[in-house]
CSV table of N, CA and C in Angstrom, one decimal:
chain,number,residue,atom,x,y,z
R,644,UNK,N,-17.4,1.2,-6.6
R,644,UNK,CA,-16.0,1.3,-7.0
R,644,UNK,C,-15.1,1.1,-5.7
R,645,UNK,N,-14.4,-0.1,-5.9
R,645,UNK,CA,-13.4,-0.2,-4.5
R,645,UNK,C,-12.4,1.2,-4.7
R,646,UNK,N,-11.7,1.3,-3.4
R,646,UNK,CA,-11.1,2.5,-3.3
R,646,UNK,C,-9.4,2.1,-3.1
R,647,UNK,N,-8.5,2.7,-3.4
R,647,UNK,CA,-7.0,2.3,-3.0
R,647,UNK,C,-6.9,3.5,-2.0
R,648,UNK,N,-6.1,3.5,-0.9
R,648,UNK,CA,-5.4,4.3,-0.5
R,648,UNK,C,-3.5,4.0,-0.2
R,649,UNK,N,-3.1,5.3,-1.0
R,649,UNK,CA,-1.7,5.2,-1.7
R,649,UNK,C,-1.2,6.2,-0.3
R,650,UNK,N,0.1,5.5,0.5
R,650,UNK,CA,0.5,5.8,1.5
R,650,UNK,C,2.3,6.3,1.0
R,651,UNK,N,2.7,6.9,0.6
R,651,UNK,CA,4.0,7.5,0.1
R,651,UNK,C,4.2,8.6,0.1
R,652,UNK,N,5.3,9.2,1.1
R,652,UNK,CA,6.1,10.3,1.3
R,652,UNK,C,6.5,11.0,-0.2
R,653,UNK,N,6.3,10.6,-0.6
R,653,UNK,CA,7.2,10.8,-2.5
R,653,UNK,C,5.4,11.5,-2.9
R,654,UNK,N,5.5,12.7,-3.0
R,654,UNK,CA,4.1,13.1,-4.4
R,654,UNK,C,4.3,12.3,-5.7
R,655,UNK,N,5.3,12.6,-6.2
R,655,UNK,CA,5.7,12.2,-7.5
R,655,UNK,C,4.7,10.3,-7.8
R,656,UNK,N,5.1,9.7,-7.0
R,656,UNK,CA,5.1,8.1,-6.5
R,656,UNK,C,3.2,8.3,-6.2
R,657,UNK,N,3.0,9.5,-5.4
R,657,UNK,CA,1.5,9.0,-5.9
R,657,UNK,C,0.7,9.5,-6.7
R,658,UNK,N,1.2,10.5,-7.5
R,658,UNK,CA,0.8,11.0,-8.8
R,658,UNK,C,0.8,9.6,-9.7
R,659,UNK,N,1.8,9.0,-9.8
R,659,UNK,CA,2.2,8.2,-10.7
R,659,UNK,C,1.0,7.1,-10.3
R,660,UNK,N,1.1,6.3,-9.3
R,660,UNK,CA,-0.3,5.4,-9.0
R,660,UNK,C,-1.6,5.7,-8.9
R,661,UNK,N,-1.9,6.8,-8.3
R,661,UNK,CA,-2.9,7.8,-9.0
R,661,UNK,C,-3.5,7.2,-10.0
R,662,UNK,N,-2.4,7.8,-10.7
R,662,UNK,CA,-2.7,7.5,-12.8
R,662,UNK,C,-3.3,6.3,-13.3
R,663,UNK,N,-2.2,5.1,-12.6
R,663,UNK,CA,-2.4,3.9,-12.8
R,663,UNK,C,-3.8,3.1,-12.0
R,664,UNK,N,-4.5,3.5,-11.3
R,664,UNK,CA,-5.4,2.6,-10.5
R,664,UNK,C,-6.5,3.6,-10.7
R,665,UNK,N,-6.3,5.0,-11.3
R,665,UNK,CA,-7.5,5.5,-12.0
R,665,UNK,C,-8.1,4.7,-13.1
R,666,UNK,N,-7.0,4.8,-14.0
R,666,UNK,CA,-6.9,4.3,-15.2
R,666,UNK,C,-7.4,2.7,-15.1
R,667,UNK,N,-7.7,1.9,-13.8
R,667,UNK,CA,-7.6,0.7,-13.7
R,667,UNK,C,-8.9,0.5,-13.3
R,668,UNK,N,-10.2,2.2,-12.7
R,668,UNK,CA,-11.2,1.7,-12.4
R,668,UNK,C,-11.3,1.7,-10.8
R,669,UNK,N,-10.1,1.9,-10.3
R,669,UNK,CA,-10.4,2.2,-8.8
R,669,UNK,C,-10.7,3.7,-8.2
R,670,UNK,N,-11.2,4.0,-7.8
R,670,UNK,CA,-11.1,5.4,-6.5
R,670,UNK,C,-9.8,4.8,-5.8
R,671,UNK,N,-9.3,6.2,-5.6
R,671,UNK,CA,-7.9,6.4,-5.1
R,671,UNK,C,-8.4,7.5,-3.8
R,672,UNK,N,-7.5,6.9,-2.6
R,672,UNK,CA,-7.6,8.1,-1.8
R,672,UNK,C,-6.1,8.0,-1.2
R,673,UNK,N,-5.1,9.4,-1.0
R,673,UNK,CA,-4.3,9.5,-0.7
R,673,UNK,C,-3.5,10.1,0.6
R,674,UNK,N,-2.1,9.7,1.1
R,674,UNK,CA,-1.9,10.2,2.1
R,674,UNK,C,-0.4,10.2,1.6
R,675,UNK,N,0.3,11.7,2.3
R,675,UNK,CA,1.8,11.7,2.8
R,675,UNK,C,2.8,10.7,3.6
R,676,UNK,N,1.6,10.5,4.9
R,676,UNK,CA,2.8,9.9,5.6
R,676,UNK,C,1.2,8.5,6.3
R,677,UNK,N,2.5,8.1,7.4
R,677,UNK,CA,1.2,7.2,8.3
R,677,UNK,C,0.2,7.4,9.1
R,678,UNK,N,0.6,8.9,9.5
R,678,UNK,CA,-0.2,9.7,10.6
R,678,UNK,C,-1.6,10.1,9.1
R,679,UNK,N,-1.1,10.8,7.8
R,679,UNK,CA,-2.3,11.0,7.3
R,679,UNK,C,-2.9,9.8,6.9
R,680,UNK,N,-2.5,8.5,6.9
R,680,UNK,CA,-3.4,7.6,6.7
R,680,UNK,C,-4.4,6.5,7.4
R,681,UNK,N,-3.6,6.7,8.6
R,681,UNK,CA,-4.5,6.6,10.0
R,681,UNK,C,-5.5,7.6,10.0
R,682,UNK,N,-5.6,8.5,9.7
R,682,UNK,CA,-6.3,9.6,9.7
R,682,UNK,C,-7.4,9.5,8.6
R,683,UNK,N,-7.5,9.2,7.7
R,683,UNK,CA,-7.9,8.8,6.4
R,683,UNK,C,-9.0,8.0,6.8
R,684,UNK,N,-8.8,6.6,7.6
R,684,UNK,CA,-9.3,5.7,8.4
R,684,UNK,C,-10.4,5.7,9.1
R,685,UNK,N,-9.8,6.8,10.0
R,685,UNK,CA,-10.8,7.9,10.8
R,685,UNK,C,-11.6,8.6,10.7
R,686,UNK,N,-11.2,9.1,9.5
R,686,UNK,CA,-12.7,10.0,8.7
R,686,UNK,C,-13.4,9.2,8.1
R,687,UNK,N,-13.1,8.1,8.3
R,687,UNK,CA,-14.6,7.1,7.6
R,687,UNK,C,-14.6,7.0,5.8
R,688,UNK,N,-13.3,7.1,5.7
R,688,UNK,CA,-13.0,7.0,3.9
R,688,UNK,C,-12.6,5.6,3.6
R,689,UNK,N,-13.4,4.9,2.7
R,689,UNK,CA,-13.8,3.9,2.6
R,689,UNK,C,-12.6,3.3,2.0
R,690,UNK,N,-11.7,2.4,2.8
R,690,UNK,CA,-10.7,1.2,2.5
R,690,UNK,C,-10.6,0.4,1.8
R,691,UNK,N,-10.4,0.0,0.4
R,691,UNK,CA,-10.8,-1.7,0.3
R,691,UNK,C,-9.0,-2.3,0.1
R,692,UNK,N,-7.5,-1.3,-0.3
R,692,UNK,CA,-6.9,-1.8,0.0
R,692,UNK,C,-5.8,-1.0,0.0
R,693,UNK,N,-4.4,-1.4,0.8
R,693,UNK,CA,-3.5,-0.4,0.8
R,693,UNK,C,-2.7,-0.3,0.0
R,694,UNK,N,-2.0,0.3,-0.3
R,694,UNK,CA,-0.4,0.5,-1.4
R,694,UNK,C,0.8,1.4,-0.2
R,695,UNK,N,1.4,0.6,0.1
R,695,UNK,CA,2.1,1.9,1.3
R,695,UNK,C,3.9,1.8,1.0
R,696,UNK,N,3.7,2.3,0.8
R,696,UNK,CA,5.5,2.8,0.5
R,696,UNK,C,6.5,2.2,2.4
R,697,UNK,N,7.6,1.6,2.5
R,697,UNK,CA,8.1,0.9,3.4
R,697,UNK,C,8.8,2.0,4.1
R,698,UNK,N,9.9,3.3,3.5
R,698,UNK,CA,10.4,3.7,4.4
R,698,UNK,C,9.9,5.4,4.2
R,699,UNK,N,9.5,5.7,5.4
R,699,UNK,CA,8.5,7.3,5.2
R,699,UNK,C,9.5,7.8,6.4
R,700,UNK,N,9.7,8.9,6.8
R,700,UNK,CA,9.4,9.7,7.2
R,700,UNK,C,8.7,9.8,8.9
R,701,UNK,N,9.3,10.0,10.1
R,701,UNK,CA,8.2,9.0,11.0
R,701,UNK,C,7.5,7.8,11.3
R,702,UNK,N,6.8,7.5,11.2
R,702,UNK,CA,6.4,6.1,11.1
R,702,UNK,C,6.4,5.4,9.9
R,703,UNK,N,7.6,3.9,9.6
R,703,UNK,CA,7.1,3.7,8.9
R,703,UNK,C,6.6,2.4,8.2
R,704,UNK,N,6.5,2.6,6.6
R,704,UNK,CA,5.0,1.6,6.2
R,704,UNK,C,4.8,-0.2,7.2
R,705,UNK,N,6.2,-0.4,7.6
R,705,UNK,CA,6.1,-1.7,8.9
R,705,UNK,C,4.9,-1.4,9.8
R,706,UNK,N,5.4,-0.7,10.7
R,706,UNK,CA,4.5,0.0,12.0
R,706,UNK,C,2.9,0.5,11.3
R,707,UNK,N,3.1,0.9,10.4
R,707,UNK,CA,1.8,1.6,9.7
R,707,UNK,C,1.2,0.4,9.3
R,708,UNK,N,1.7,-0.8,8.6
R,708,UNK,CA,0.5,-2.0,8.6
R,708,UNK,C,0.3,-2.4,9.8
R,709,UNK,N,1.0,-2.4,11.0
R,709,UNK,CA,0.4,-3.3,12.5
R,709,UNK,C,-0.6,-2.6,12.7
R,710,UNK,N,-0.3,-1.0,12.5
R,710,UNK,CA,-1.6,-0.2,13.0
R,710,UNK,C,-2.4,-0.8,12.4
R,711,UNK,N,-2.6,-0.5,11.2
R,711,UNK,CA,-3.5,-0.8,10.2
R,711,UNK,C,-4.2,-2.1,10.4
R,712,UNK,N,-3.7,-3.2,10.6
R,712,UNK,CA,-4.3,-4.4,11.0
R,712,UNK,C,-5.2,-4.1,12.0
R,713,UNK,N,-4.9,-3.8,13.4
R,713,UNK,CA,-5.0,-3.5,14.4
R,713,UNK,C,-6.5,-3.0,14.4
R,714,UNK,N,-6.3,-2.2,13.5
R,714,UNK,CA,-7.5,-1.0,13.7
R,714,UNK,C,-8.6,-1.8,12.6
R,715,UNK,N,-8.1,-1.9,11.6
R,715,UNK,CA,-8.8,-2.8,10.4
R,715,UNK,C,-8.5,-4.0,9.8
R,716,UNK,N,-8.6,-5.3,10.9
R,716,UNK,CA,-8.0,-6.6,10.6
R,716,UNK,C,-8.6,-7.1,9.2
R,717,UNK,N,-9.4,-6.8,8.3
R,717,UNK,CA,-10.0,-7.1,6.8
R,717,UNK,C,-8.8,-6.7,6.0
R,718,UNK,N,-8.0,-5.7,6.4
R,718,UNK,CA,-6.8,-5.0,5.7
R,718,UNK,C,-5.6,-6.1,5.7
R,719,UNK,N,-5.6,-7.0,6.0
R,719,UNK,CA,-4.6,-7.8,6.6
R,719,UNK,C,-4.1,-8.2,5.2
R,720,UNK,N,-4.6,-8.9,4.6
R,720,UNK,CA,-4.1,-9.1,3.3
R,720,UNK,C,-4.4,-8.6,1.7
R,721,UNK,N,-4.3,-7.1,2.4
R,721,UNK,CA,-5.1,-6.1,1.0
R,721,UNK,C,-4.0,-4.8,0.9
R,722,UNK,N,-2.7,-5.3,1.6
R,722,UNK,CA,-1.7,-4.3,1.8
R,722,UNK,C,-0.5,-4.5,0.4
R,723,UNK,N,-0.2,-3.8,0.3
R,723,UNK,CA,1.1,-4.2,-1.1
R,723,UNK,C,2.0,-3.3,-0.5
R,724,UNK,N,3.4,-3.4,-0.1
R,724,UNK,CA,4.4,-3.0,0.0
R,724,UNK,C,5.2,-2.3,-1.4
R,725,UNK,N,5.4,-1.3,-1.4
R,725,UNK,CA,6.2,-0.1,-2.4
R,725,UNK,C,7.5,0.3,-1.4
R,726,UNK,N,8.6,0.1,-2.4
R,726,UNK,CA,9.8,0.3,-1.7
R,726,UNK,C,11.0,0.9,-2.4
R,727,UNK,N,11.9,1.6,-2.3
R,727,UNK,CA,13.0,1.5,-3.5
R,727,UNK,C,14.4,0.6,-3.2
R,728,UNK,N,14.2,0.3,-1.5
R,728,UNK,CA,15.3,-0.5,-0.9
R,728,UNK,C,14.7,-1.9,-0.7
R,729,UNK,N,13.9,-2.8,-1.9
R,729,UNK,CA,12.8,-4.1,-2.3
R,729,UNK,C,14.0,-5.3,-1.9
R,730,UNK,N,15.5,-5.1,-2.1
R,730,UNK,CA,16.4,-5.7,-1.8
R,730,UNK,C,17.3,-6.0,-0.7
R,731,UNK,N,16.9,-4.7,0.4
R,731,UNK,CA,17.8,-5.2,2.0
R,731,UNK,C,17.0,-5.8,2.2
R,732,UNK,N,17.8,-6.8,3.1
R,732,UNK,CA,17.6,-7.9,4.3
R,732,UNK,C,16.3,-7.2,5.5
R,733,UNK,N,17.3,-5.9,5.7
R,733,UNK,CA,16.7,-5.6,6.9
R,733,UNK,C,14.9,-5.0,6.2
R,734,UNK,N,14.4,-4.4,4.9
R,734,UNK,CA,13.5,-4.2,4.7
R,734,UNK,C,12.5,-5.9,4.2
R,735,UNK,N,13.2,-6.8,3.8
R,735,UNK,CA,12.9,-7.8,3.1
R,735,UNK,C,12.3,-9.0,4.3
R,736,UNK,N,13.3,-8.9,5.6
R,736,UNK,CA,12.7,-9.7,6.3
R,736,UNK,C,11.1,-9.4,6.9
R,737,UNK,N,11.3,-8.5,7.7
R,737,UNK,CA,10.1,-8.3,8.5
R,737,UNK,C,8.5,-7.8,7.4
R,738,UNK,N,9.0,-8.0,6.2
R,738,UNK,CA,7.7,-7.8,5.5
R,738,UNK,C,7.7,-9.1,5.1
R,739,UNK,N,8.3,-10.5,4.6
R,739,UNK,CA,7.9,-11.9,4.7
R,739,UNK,C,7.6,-12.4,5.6
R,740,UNK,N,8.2,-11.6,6.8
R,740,UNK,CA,7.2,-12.2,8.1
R,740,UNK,C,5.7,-12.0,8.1
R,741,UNK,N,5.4,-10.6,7.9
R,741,UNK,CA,4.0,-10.5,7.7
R,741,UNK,C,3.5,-10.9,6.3
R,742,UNK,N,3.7,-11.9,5.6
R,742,UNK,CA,3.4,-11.9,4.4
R,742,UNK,C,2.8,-11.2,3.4
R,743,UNK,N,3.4,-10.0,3.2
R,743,UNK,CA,2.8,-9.0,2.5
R,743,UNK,C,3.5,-8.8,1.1
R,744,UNK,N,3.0,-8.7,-0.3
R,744,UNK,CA,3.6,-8.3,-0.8
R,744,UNK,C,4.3,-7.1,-1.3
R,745,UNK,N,5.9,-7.1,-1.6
R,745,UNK,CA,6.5,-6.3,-2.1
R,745,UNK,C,7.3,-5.8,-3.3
R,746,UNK,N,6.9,-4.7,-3.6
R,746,UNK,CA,7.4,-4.5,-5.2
R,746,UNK,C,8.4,-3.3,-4.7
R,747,UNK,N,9.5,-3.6,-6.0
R,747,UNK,CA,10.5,-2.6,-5.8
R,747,UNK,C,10.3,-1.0,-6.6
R,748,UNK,N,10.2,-0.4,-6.3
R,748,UNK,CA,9.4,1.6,-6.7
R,748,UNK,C,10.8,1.3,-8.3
R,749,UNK,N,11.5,0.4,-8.6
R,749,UNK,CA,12.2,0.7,-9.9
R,749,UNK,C,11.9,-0.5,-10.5
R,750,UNK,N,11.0,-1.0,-10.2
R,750,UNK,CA,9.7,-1.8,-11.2
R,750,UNK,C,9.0,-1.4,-12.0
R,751,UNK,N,8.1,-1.9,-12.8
R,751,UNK,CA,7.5,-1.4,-12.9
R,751,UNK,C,5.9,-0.6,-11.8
R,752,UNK,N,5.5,0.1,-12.4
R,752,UNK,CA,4.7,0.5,-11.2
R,752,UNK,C,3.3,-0.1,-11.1
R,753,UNK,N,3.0,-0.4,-12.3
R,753,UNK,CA,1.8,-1.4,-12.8
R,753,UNK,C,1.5,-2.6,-12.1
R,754,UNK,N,2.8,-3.2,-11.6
R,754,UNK,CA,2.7,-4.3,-10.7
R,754,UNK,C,2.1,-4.2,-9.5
R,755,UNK,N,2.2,-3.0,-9.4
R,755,UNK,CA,1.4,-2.3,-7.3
R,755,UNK,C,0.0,-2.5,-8.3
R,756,UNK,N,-1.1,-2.6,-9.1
R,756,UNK,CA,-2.1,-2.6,-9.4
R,756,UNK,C,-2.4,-3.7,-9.8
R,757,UNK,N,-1.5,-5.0,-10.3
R,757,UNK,CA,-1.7,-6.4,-10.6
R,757,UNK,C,-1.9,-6.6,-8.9
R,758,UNK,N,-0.8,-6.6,-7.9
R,758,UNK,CA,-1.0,-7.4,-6.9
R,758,UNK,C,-1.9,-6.5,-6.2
R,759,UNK,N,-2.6,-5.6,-6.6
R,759,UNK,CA,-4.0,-5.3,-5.5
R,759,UNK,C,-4.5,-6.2,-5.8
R,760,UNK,N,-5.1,-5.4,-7.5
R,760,UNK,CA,-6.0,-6.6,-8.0
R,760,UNK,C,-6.4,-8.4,-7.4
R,761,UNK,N,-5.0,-9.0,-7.6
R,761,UNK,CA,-4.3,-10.1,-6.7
R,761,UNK,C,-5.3,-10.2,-5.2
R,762,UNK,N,-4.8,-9.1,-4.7
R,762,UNK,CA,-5.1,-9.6,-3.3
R,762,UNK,C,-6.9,-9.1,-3.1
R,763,UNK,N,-7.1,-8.5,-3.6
R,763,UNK,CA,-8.5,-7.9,-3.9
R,763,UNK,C,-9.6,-9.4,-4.4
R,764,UNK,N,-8.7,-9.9,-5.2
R,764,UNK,CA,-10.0,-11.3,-5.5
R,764,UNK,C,-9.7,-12.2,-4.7
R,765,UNK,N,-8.3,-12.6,-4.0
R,765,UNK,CA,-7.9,-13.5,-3.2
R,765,UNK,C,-9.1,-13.4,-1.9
R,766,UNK,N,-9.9,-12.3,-1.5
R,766,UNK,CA,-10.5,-11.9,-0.5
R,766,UNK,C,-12.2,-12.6,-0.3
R,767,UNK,N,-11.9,-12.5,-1.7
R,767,UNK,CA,-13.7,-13.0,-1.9
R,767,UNK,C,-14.0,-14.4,-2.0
């Protein structure tokens, strides 16, 4: 069973994907913020892709994919951006630089599970 790990300051937001990527067949593993998902990493909890919410709290979901790459370059294109600000410039640019995709949190939420899925076969 590949595993998601759901990176969002919001419970609610990973209650909600939780639901959705259970219901879809994946293991889910979750974190608060960047620090708990670096941490996640660390403990040897098995990656296959991210869901990370863009503005957290401390570090965030930007800085948290470089780590992320950094540490686990296979993750490079297994990241999905979750946002509720999917429309500034300033969050819009620097995630088409890294080519990552992004869905807006007043989307549907189903879509953060189409584009794993997405990037999940893109891999193989």
């Amino acid at each position: 069973m590949q595993t998601i790990l759901i990176v969002d300051d919001e419970p609610s937001i990973r209650r909600a994907l939780r639901g959705l990527f259970e219901r879809g067949g994946y293991g889910v593993a979750e974190a608060g913020s960047a620090d708990e998902a670096m941490a996640a990493l660390g403990d040897g909890t098995p990656v296959d892709a991210v869901v990370c919410d863009v503005l957290m709290p401390g570090t965030g979901g930007i800085d948290l994919f470089d780590q992320l790459v950094e540490r686990v370059p296979a993750l490079r294109d297994r990241v999905v951006f979750l946002t509720g600000a999917a429309q500034h410039p300033a969050v819009q640019g620097p995630i088409e630089q890294r080519g990552v995709p992004l869905i807006s949190k007043m989307d549907d939420l189903r879509l953060a599970v189409d584009a794993v899925r997405l990037a999940l076969l893109r891999r193989r």
